Amino acid sequence: MPESLYKNAVSQLKEVAKLLKLSKKEVDYLSKPERFHKNTLRVKMDNGAIRQFKAFRSQHNSARGPYKGGIRFHPQVSQDEVMALSMWMSWKTAVVGIPYGGGKGGVVVDPGELSVGELERLSRTYAGWAGKFIGPWTDVPAPDVNTDSQVMAWMVDEIEKTQTSKTQKLQVNPRATFTGKPLEIGGSQGREEATGLGGFYTLEKLTHHSSLVTRNSTIAVQGIGNVGYWFAKFVSDGGYKVVAISDSKGGVYNPKGIDLEKVMEHKKKTGSVLGLYHELTNQELITLNVDVLVPAALENVITGENAKDVKAKVIIELANGPVAPKADEILLRRKILSVPDVLANAGGVTVSYFEWVQNLSGYYWEKQEVFEKLKIIMDRAFAEMWHVHLDKPRLSLRMCAYINAVSKVVSVMRVLGRI
Ligand code: GLU
């Protein structure tokens, strides 16, 4: 039985609630999503058969603005997972101080098994259903695991077809319902790089403030999808040494450094990073002798079992929920600094916010402007977390970030009289 992500999320919330002395009513309210939608989508396969897919959208909290968060397509998607991820989105948008709440969606599917046509019909069916409760001022989805700008484009098209009259009346650009769109239909410059770049800005801040990382630090990146790739690229260009990377099939390690473009080229040809350099498993990568470990794929990879064997001094959480609470305790005891997901990977949702702002104002920015604005927001969020860390050095960085985030959400809820 995999660890329950939702239980993890609630236990983190309870920990911060104690520090902030929140009332039971407040904790109860924040423990659950405000709304949870589920459905069974019926989609026509290429062979004419109808296949059913379980679909979810969790709307955790809207005190600070519209629900915000991705939609993932993965066989392991569940109600439990989507609920946890939506709560983490509420904290993430608060950590970076952008005017959103938290949401998350998902479909139980292995998209690798679908043809492009089937994937398109599934995406459109999801949007057709979710159209009732998403929109620029209610809930703004984006890509997540296994979904990309093309999936967003199909969803936008579906929404535009069905919602034009309603949104026209409101004079709101219906394309602002989704972020992470292709540039041609209102996507933002820099959205693709954003999560990796935000992670790089975070690492730079840590290098500046902590003696645990320097420009000569070695780095292992687990997961070389969009997020892991861009992070690895920015840090390599920035002078750090990436010595190991992996994908779902396994990883490669070279203590002298990995030639990223060569590995990506190889992966394009063969379907995996394996074959170049010394090979290792994803499990071995977690406990590799490096300075910085960067889980950039899925959740719960650093657990109560393997946390004692982690050799890195610093962890940058680019995936959502890669460090389980039991691992958090062990890492804290071992003085390993783990920069929490709600800060480290918040570059993505921050540039999603820029995209939404551009869609609503009709004024589009250059990439350089996007990168500069992202840096300002990431640096400020880091500084706020670090400020708490200096004051309370015994707490994990996650709790430091949560103290800021949860108090921002609660203070808005109090002022609105919602609790
Ligand atoms: N899926 C990304 C995340 O977990 C991005 C969410 C968004 O842009 O709304 O942060």
CSV table of C-alpha atoms and ligand atoms in Angstrom, one decimal:
chain,number,residue,atom,x,y,z
A,1,MET,CA,0.0,0.0,0.0
A,2,PRO,CA,1.6,3.3,-1.0
A,3,GLU,CA,1.8,6.0,1.6
A,4,SER,CA,-1.3,8.2,1.6
A,5,LEU,CA,-0.3,11.6,0.3
A,6,TYR,CA,-3.4,13.2,1.7
A,7,LYS,CA,-2.5,11.9,5.2
A,8,ASN,CA,1.0,13.4,4.6
A,9,ALA,CA,-0.6,16.7,3.7
A,10,VAL,CA,-2.9,16.8,6.7
A,11,SER,CA,-0.1,15.8,9.1
A,12,GLN,CA,2.0,18.7,7.8
A,13,LEU,CA,-1.0,21.0,8.2
A,14,LYS,CA,-1.5,19.9,11.8
A,15,GLU,CA,2.2,20.5,12.6
A,16,VAL,CA,2.0,24.0,11.4
A,17,ALA,CA,-1.4,24.6,13.0
A,18,LYS,CA,0.2,23.8,16.4
A,19,LEU,CA,3.0,26.4,15.8
A,20,LEU,CA,0.4,29.0,14.6
A,21,LYS,CA,-2.1,28.0,17.3
A,22,LEU,CA,-4.9,27.7,14.8
A,23,SER,CA,-8.3,26.7,16.2
A,24,LYS,CA,-9.8,23.2,15.6
A,25,LYS,CA,-12.4,24.7,13.3
A,26,GLU,CA,-9.7,26.4,11.2
A,27,VAL,CA,-7.7,23.1,10.9
A,28,ASP,CA,-10.8,21.1,10.1
A,29,TYR,CA,-11.8,23.6,7.3
A,30,LEU,CA,-8.3,23.6,5.8
A,31,SER,CA,-8.0,19.8,6.1
A,32,LYS,CA,-10.5,19.2,3.4
A,33,PRO,CA,-11.1,20.7,-0.1
A,34,GLU,CA,-13.9,23.2,-0.3
A,35,ARG,CA,-15.3,21.3,-3.2
A,36,PHE,CA,-14.4,18.0,-4.8
A,37,HIS,CA,-15.7,16.9,-8.2
A,38,LYS,CA,-15.4,13.5,-9.7
A,39,ASN,CA,-16.8,11.8,-12.7
A,40,THR,CA,-16.4,8.8,-15.0
A,41,LEU,CA,-15.5,10.1,-18.4
A,42,ARG,CA,-16.7,8.1,-21.4
A,43,VAL,CA,-14.3,8.3,-24.4
A,44,LYS,CA,-14.5,6.7,-27.8
A,45,MET,CA,-11.3,4.7,-28.6
A,46,ASP,CA,-9.9,4.4,-32.1
A,47,ASN,CA,-11.4,0.9,-32.4
A,48,GLY,CA,-14.9,2.3,-31.8
A,49,ALA,CA,-15.2,1.0,-28.2
A,50,ILE,CA,-16.1,3.3,-25.4
A,51,ARG,CA,-13.6,3.3,-22.5
A,52,GLN,CA,-14.3,4.8,-19.1
A,53,PHE,CA,-11.8,7.0,-17.2
A,54,LYS,CA,-12.1,8.2,-13.6
A,55,ALA,CA,-11.6,11.9,-13.4
A,56,PHE,CA,-11.2,14.3,-10.5
A,57,ARG,CA,-10.9,18.0,-9.7
A,58,SER,CA,-10.2,19.1,-6.1
A,59,GLN,CA,-10.8,22.7,-5.2
A,60,HIS,CA,-9.1,23.2,-1.9
A,61,ASN,CA,-9.2,26.8,-1.0
A,62,SER,CA,-10.2,30.0,-2.7
A,63,ALA,CA,-9.7,32.6,0.0
A,64,ARG,CA,-6.8,34.3,-1.8
A,65,GLY,CA,-8.2,34.0,-5.3
A,66,PRO,CA,-9.4,31.4,-7.9
A,67,TYR,CA,-8.4,27.8,-7.4
A,68,LYS,CA,-5.2,27.1,-9.3
A,69,GLY,CA,-3.3,24.0,-10.2
A,70,GLY,CA,-2.5,21.4,-12.8
A,71,ILE,CA,-4.3,18.4,-14.2
A,72,ARG,CA,-2.3,15.1,-14.3
A,73,PHE,CA,-2.9,12.0,-16.4
A,74,HIS,CA,-1.4,9.0,-14.6
A,75,PRO,CA,-2.4,5.5,-13.7
A,76,GLN,CA,-1.8,6.2,-10.0
A,77,VAL,CA,-4.0,9.2,-9.8
A,78,SER,CA,-6.6,8.9,-7.0
A,79,GLN,CA,-8.9,11.0,-5.0
A,80,ASP,CA,-6.4,10.8,-2.1
A,81,GLU,CA,-3.6,12.1,-4.3
A,82,VAL,CA,-5.6,14.9,-5.9
A,83,MET,CA,-6.8,16.1,-2.6
A,84,ALA,CA,-3.3,16.3,-1.2
A,85,LEU,CA,-1.9,18.0,-4.3
A,86,SER,CA,-4.7,20.7,-4.2
A,87,MET,CA,-3.9,21.5,-0.6
A,88,TRP,CA,-0.2,21.9,-1.5
A,89,MET,CA,-1.2,24.3,-4.3
A,90,SER,CA,-3.0,26.5,-1.7
A,91,TRP,CA,0.3,26.7,0.2
A,92,LYS,CA,2.4,27.2,-2.9
A,93,THR,CA,0.4,30.1,-4.3
A,94,ALA,CA,0.6,31.7,-0.8
A,95,VAL,CA,4.3,31.1,-0.5
A,96,VAL,CA,5.0,33.0,-3.6
A,97,GLY,CA,2.3,35.5,-2.9
A,98,ILE,CA,0.3,35.2,-6.1
A,99,PRO,CA,-3.5,35.9,-5.9
A,100,TYR,CA,-4.8,32.3,-6.2
A,101,GLY,CA,-6.0,29.5,-4.0
A,102,GLY,CA,-5.2,25.9,-4.6
A,103,GLY,CA,-6.7,23.2,-6.8
A,104,LYS,CA,-5.7,20.0,-8.7
A,105,GLY,CA,-7.2,17.7,-11.2
A,106,GLY,CA,-6.4,14.3,-12.5
A,107,VAL,CA,-7.4,11.4,-14.7
A,108,VAL,CA,-6.6,7.7,-14.0
A,109,VAL,CA,-4.9,6.8,-17.3
A,110,ASP,CA,-1.6,5.9,-18.7
A,111,PRO,CA,-1.4,8.3,-21.6
A,112,GLY,CA,1.4,6.3,-23.2
A,113,GLU,CA,-1.3,3.7,-24.1
A,114,LEU,CA,-3.5,6.2,-26.0
A,115,SER,CA,-3.2,7.4,-29.6
A,116,VAL,CA,-3.0,11.1,-30.2
A,117,GLY,CA,-6.7,11.1,-31.2
A,118,GLU,CA,-7.7,9.2,-28.1
A,119,LEU,CA,-5.7,11.6,-25.9
A,120,GLU,CA,-7.4,14.6,-27.6
A,121,ARG,CA,-10.8,13.1,-27.1
A,122,LEU,CA,-10.0,12.4,-23.4
A,123,SER,CA,-8.7,16.0,-22.9
A,124,ARG,CA,-11.8,17.5,-24.5
A,125,THR,CA,-14.2,15.3,-22.5
A,126,TYR,CA,-12.4,16.4,-19.3
A,127,ALA,CA,-12.7,20.0,-20.2
A,128,GLY,CA,-16.4,19.6,-21.3
A,129,TRP,CA,-17.2,18.2,-17.9
A,130,ALA,CA,-15.0,20.6,-15.9
A,131,GLY,CA,-16.3,23.6,-17.8
A,132,LYS,CA,-19.1,23.8,-15.3
A,133,PHE,CA,-16.8,24.7,-12.4
A,134,ILE,CA,-13.6,26.2,-13.9
A,135,GLY,CA,-13.0,29.6,-15.5
A,136,PRO,CA,-10.7,32.6,-15.3
A,137,TRP,CA,-12.2,33.8,-12.0
A,138,THR,CA,-13.1,30.5,-10.5
A,139,ASP,CA,-10.5,27.8,-11.1
A,140,VAL,CA,-7.6,28.0,-13.5
A,141,PRO,CA,-6.0,24.6,-14.4
A,142,ALA,CA,-2.6,24.0,-16.0
A,143,PRO,CA,-0.4,21.1,-17.1
A,144,ASP,CA,1.0,18.7,-14.5
A,145,VAL,CA,2.5,15.2,-14.8
A,146,ASN,CA,2.0,13.8,-18.3
A,147,THR,CA,0.0,16.8,-19.6
A,148,ASP,CA,1.4,19.6,-21.7
A,149,SER,CA,0.6,22.7,-23.7
A,150,GLN,CA,-1.1,20.6,-26.4
A,151,VAL,CA,-3.5,19.1,-23.9
A,152,MET,CA,-4.2,22.6,-22.7
A,153,ALA,CA,-4.9,23.7,-26.2
A,154,TRP,CA,-7.5,21.0,-26.7
A,155,MET,CA,-9.1,21.9,-23.4
A,156,VAL,CA,-9.2,25.6,-24.3
A,157,ASP,CA,-10.8,24.8,-27.6
A,158,GLU,CA,-13.5,22.7,-26.0
A,159,ILE,CA,-14.2,25.5,-23.4
A,160,GLU,CA,-14.4,28.1,-26.1
A,161,LYS,CA,-16.8,26.1,-28.1
A,162,THR,CA,-19.2,25.5,-25.2
A,163,GLN,CA,-18.7,28.7,-23.2
A,164,THR,CA,-18.3,31.6,-25.6
A,165,SER,CA,-21.7,33.2,-24.9
A,166,LYS,CA,-21.3,33.1,-21.2
A,167,THR,CA,-17.7,34.5,-21.1
A,168,GLN,CA,-18.5,37.1,-23.8
A,169,LYS,CA,-21.1,38.5,-21.5
A,170,LEU,CA,-18.5,38.7,-18.8
A,171,GLN,CA,-16.0,40.2,-21.2
A,172,VAL,CA,-13.4,37.8,-20.0
A,173,ASN,CA,-10.9,36.1,-22.3
A,174,PRO,CA,-12.0,32.4,-22.1
A,175,ARG,CA,-8.4,31.4,-22.8
A,176,ALA,CA,-7.5,32.6,-19.4
A,177,THR,CA,-9.3,29.5,-18.0
A,178,PHE,CA,-6.1,27.6,-18.6
A,179,THR,CA,-2.4,28.4,-18.3
A,180,GLY,CA,0.6,26.5,-19.8
A,181,LYS,CA,-0.9,27.0,-23.2
A,182,PRO,CA,1.0,27.1,-26.5
A,183,LEU,CA,2.3,30.6,-27.3
A,184,GLU,CA,0.1,30.8,-30.4
A,185,ILE,CA,-3.1,30.8,-28.2
A,186,GLY,CA,-1.9,33.1,-25.4
A,187,GLY,CA,0.7,31.1,-23.6
A,188,SER,CA,3.5,33.0,-21.9
A,189,GLN,CA,7.1,33.2,-22.9
A,190,GLY,CA,9.2,31.3,-20.5
A,191,ARG,CA,6.4,29.0,-19.1
A,192,GLU,CA,8.2,25.9,-20.3
A,193,GLU,CA,11.4,26.8,-18.5
A,194,ALA,CA,9.7,28.3,-15.5
A,195,THR,CA,9.7,25.5,-12.9
A,196,GLY,CA,13.3,24.5,-13.6
A,197,LEU,CA,14.4,28.1,-13.6
A,198,GLY,CA,12.6,28.8,-10.3
A,199,GLY,CA,14.5,25.9,-8.9
A,200,PHE,CA,17.7,27.3,-10.1
A,201,TYR,CA,17.0,30.7,-8.5
A,202,THR,CA,16.3,28.9,-5.3
A,203,LEU,CA,19.6,27.0,-5.4
A,204,GLU,CA,21.4,30.3,-6.1
A,205,LYS,CA,19.8,31.8,-3.0
A,206,LEU,CA,20.9,28.9,-0.9
A,207,THR,CA,24.4,29.1,-2.3
A,208,HIS,CA,24.4,32.7,-1.1
A,209,HIS,CA,23.0,32.1,2.3
A,210,SER,CA,24.2,28.7,3.3
A,211,SER,CA,27.7,27.1,3.5
A,212,LEU,CA,26.2,23.8,2.5
A,213,VAL,CA,26.2,24.6,-1.2
A,214,THR,CA,28.8,26.3,-3.4
A,215,ARG,CA,29.3,26.7,-7.1
A,216,ASN,CA,31.4,23.6,-7.1
A,217,SER,CA,28.7,21.4,-5.6
A,218,THR,CA,27.7,18.2,-7.3
A,219,ILE,CA,24.1,17.6,-8.2
A,220,ALA,CA,21.9,14.5,-8.9
A,221,VAL,CA,18.6,15.1,-10.6
A,222,GLN,CA,16.0,12.4,-10.4
A,223,GLY,CA,13.6,12.7,-13.4
A,224,ILE,CA,14.6,14.4,-16.6
A,225,GLY,CA,11.2,15.5,-17.9
A,226,ASN,CA,10.5,19.1,-18.6
A,227,VAL,CA,11.2,20.3,-15.0
A,228,GLY,CA,14.3,18.2,-14.4
A,229,TYR,CA,15.8,19.0,-17.8
A,230,TRP,CA,15.5,22.8,-17.5
A,231,PHE,CA,16.8,22.8,-13.9
A,232,ALA,CA,19.8,20.7,-15.0
A,233,LYS,CA,20.4,23.0,-17.9
A,234,PHE,CA,20.2,26.2,-15.9
A,235,VAL,CA,22.5,24.9,-13.1
A,236,SER,CA,25.0,23.4,-15.6
A,237,ASP,CA,25.1,26.8,-17.4
A,238,GLY,CA,25.4,28.4,-14.0
A,239,GLY,CA,28.6,26.5,-13.2
A,240,TYR,CA,27.3,23.7,-10.9
A,241,LYS,CA,28.2,20.1,-11.8
A,242,VAL,CA,25.3,17.7,-12.6
A,243,VAL,CA,26.8,14.3,-12.1
A,244,ALA,CA,23.7,12.0,-12.3
A,245,ILE,CA,20.3,12.1,-14.0
A,246,SER,CA,17.6,9.6,-14.4
A,247,ASP,CA,14.2,8.8,-16.0
A,248,SER,CA,11.6,6.2,-15.2
A,249,LYS,CA,13.8,3.4,-16.5
A,250,GLY,CA,16.9,4.3,-14.4
A,251,GLY,CA,19.8,6.7,-14.3
A,252,VAL,CA,23.4,7.4,-15.3
A,253,TYR,CA,26.3,8.7,-13.2
A,254,ASN,CA,29.6,10.3,-14.1
A,255,PRO,CA,31.5,12.0,-11.2
A,256,LYS,CA,33.2,14.2,-13.8
A,257,GLY,CA,29.9,15.6,-14.9
A,258,ILE,CA,27.1,14.7,-17.3
A,259,ASP,CA,26.9,16.2,-20.8
A,260,LEU,CA,23.2,17.0,-20.7
A,261,GLU,CA,22.6,17.6,-24.4
A,262,LYS,CA,24.4,14.4,-25.3
A,263,VAL,CA,22.2,12.5,-22.9
A,264,MET,CA,19.0,14.2,-24.1
A,265,GLU,CA,19.9,13.3,-27.7
A,266,HIS,CA,20.5,9.7,-26.7
A,267,LYS,CA,17.2,9.6,-24.9
A,268,LYS,CA,15.4,10.9,-27.9
A,269,LYS,CA,16.9,8.1,-30.0
A,270,THR,CA,16.6,5.2,-27.6
A,271,GLY,CA,13.8,6.2,-25.3
A,272,SER,CA,15.9,6.3,-22.1
A,273,VAL,CA,19.1,7.9,-20.6
A,274,LEU,CA,20.6,4.4,-20.1
A,275,GLY,CA,23.6,3.4,-22.2
A,276,LEU,CA,25.8,6.4,-21.6
A,277,TYR,CA,28.1,6.5,-18.5
A,278,HIS,CA,27.8,4.3,-15.5
A,279,GLU,CA,24.2,3.1,-14.9
A,280,LEU,CA,22.4,3.2,-11.6
A,281,THR,CA,18.8,2.6,-10.4
A,282,ASN,CA,16.5,5.5,-9.2
A,283,GLN,CA,16.8,4.1,-5.7
A,284,GLU,CA,20.7,4.3,-5.9
A,285,LEU,CA,20.5,7.8,-7.2
A,286,ILE,CA,18.6,8.9,-4.1
A,287,THR,CA,21.5,7.7,-1.9
A,288,LEU,CA,24.3,8.8,-4.2
A,289,ASN,CA,27.3,10.7,-2.7
A,290,VAL,CA,26.5,14.2,-4.0
A,291,ASP,CA,26.1,17.6,-2.4
A,292,VAL,CA,22.6,18.4,-3.8
A,293,LEU,CA,19.8,15.9,-4.5
A,294,VAL,CA,16.9,17.0,-6.7
A,295,PRO,CA,13.8,14.8,-6.9
A,296,ALA,CA,12.1,16.2,-10.0
A,297,ALA,CA,9.6,13.5,-10.8
A,298,LEU,CA,7.1,11.9,-8.5
A,299,GLU,CA,6.0,11.9,-4.9
A,300,ASN,CA,7.2,9.9,-1.9
A,301,VAL,CA,10.6,9.0,-3.2
A,302,ILE,CA,12.5,10.0,0.0
A,303,THR,CA,10.9,8.0,2.7
A,304,GLY,CA,11.2,6.8,6.3
A,305,GLU,CA,13.2,3.9,4.9
A,306,ASN,CA,15.8,5.6,2.7
A,307,ALA,CA,16.2,9.0,4.4
A,308,LYS,CA,18.9,7.7,6.7
A,309,ASP,CA,21.0,6.8,3.7
A,310,VAL,CA,20.7,10.1,1.8
A,311,LYS,CA,24.3,11.6,1.5
A,312,ALA,CA,23.4,14.9,0.0
A,313,LYS,CA,23.6,17.9,2.3
A,314,VAL,CA,20.7,19.7,0.5
A,315,ILE,CA,17.6,18.6,-1.2
A,316,ILE,CA,15.7,20.8,-3.7
A,317,GLU,CA,12.2,19.4,-4.1
A,318,LEU,CA,11.2,20.0,-7.7
A,319,ALA,CA,8.5,17.3,-7.7
A,320,ASN,CA,5.4,17.7,-5.6
A,321,GLY,CA,5.5,15.8,-2.3
A,322,PRO,CA,8.8,13.9,-2.9
A,323,VAL,CA,9.7,13.8,0.8
A,324,ALA,CA,7.4,12.0,3.1
A,325,PRO,CA,6.8,13.4,6.6
A,326,LYS,CA,8.7,10.5,8.2
A,327,ALA,CA,11.7,11.3,6.0
A,328,ASP,CA,11.3,15.0,7.0
A,329,GLU,CA,12.0,14.1,10.6
A,330,ILE,CA,15.0,12.1,9.8
A,331,LEU,CA,16.5,14.7,7.4
A,332,LEU,CA,16.0,17.4,10.1
A,333,ARG,CA,17.7,15.3,12.7
A,334,ARG,CA,20.6,14.7,10.2
A,335,LYS,CA,20.8,18.4,9.5
A,336,ILE,CA,20.0,17.9,5.8
A,337,LEU,CA,18.3,21.0,4.4
A,338,SER,CA,15.3,20.2,2.2
A,339,VAL,CA,13.9,23.1,0.3
A,340,PRO,CA,10.2,22.4,0.2
A,341,ASP,CA,8.3,21.8,-3.0
A,342,VAL,CA,5.9,24.7,-2.3
A,343,LEU,CA,8.8,27.0,-2.8
A,344,ALA,CA,11.3,25.1,-4.9
A,345,ASN,CA,8.9,24.3,-7.7
A,346,ALA,CA,6.7,27.4,-7.5
A,347,GLY,CA,8.3,28.9,-10.6
A,348,GLY,CA,5.8,27.1,-12.8
A,349,VAL,CA,2.7,28.4,-11.1
A,350,THR,CA,4.2,31.9,-10.9
A,351,VAL,CA,4.7,32.1,-14.7
A,352,SER,CA,1.2,30.6,-15.0
A,353,TYR,CA,0.1,33.7,-13.1
A,354,PHE,CA,2.0,35.9,-15.5
A,355,GLU,CA,0.2,34.1,-18.4
A,356,TRP,CA,-3.2,34.7,-16.8
A,357,VAL,CA,-2.3,38.4,-16.2
A,358,GLN,CA,-1.2,38.7,-19.9
A,359,ASN,CA,-4.4,37.0,-21.1
A,360,LEU,CA,-6.6,39.3,-19.0
A,361,SER,CA,-4.8,42.5,-20.0
A,362,GLY,CA,-4.0,41.6,-23.6
A,363,TYR,CA,-0.5,42.8,-23.2
A,364,TYR,CA,2.3,40.3,-23.8
A,365,TRP,CA,5.8,40.3,-22.3
A,366,GLU,CA,9.2,39.4,-23.6
A,367,LYS,CA,10.9,36.3,-22.2
A,368,GLN,CA,13.5,38.4,-20.4
A,369,GLU,CA,10.8,40.3,-18.6
A,370,VAL,CA,9.2,37.1,-17.5
A,371,PHE,CA,12.5,35.7,-16.2
A,372,GLU,CA,13.2,39.0,-14.3
A,373,LYS,CA,9.8,39.1,-12.7
A,374,LEU,CA,10.0,35.4,-11.8
A,375,LYS,CA,13.3,36.1,-10.1
A,376,ILE,CA,11.9,38.9,-8.0
A,377,ILE,CA,9.0,36.7,-6.8
A,378,MET,CA,11.2,33.6,-6.1
A,379,ASP,CA,13.8,35.7,-4.3
A,380,ARG,CA,11.2,37.3,-2.1
A,381,ALA,CA,9.6,34.0,-1.3
A,382,PHE,CA,13.0,32.5,-0.4
A,383,ALA,CA,13.8,35.5,1.8
A,384,GLU,CA,10.5,35.2,3.7
A,385,MET,CA,11.2,31.5,4.4
A,386,TRP,CA,14.8,32.2,5.3
A,387,HIS,CA,13.7,34.9,7.7
A,388,VAL,CA,11.7,32.4,9.7
A,389,HIS,CA,14.5,29.8,9.4
A,390,LEU,CA,17.0,32.2,11.1
A,391,ASP,CA,14.5,32.9,13.8
A,392,LYS,CA,13.6,29.2,14.3
A,393,PRO,CA,16.6,27.1,13.2
A,394,ARG,CA,15.2,24.0,14.7
A,395,LEU,CA,12.2,23.8,12.3
A,396,SER,CA,12.4,22.3,8.9
A,397,LEU,CA,12.4,24.7,5.9
A,398,ARG,CA,9.0,23.2,5.0
A,399,MET,CA,7.6,24.4,8.3
A,400,CYS,CA,9.2,27.8,7.8
A,401,ALA,CA,7.5,28.1,4.4
A,402,TYR,CA,4.2,26.7,5.8
A,403,ILE,CA,4.2,29.3,8.7
A,404,ASN,CA,4.2,32.1,6.1
A,405,ALA,CA,1.8,30.4,3.7
A,406,VAL,CA,-0.8,29.0,6.1
A,407,SER,CA,-0.9,32.3,8.0
A,408,LYS,CA,-1.5,34.2,4.8
A,409,VAL,CA,-4.5,31.9,3.9
A,410,VAL,CA,-5.9,32.0,7.4
A,411,SER,CA,-5.7,35.7,7.7
A,412,VAL,CA,-7.7,36.2,4.5
A,413,MET,CA,-10.3,33.6,5.7
A,414,ARG,CA,-10.6,35.5,9.0
A,415,VAL,CA,-11.0,38.8,7.4
A,416,LEU,CA,-13.6,37.4,5.0
A,417,GLY,CA,-15.4,35.9,8.0
A,418,ARG,CA,-15.3,32.4,6.4
A,419,ILE,CA,-14.2,30.8,9.7
B,1,GLU,N1,1.4,21.7,-12.1
B,1,GLU,C1,2.3,22.7,-11.6
B,1,GLU,C2,2.4,22.7,-10.1
B,1,GLU,O1,2.2,21.7,-9.5
B,1,GLU,C3,1.9,24.1,-12.2
B,1,GLU,C4,0.5,24.5,-11.7
B,1,GLU,C5,0.0,25.7,-12.4
B,1,GLU,O2,0.7,26.3,-13.2
B,1,GLU,O3,-1.1,26.1,-12.1
B,1,GLU,O4,2.9,23.6,-9.5
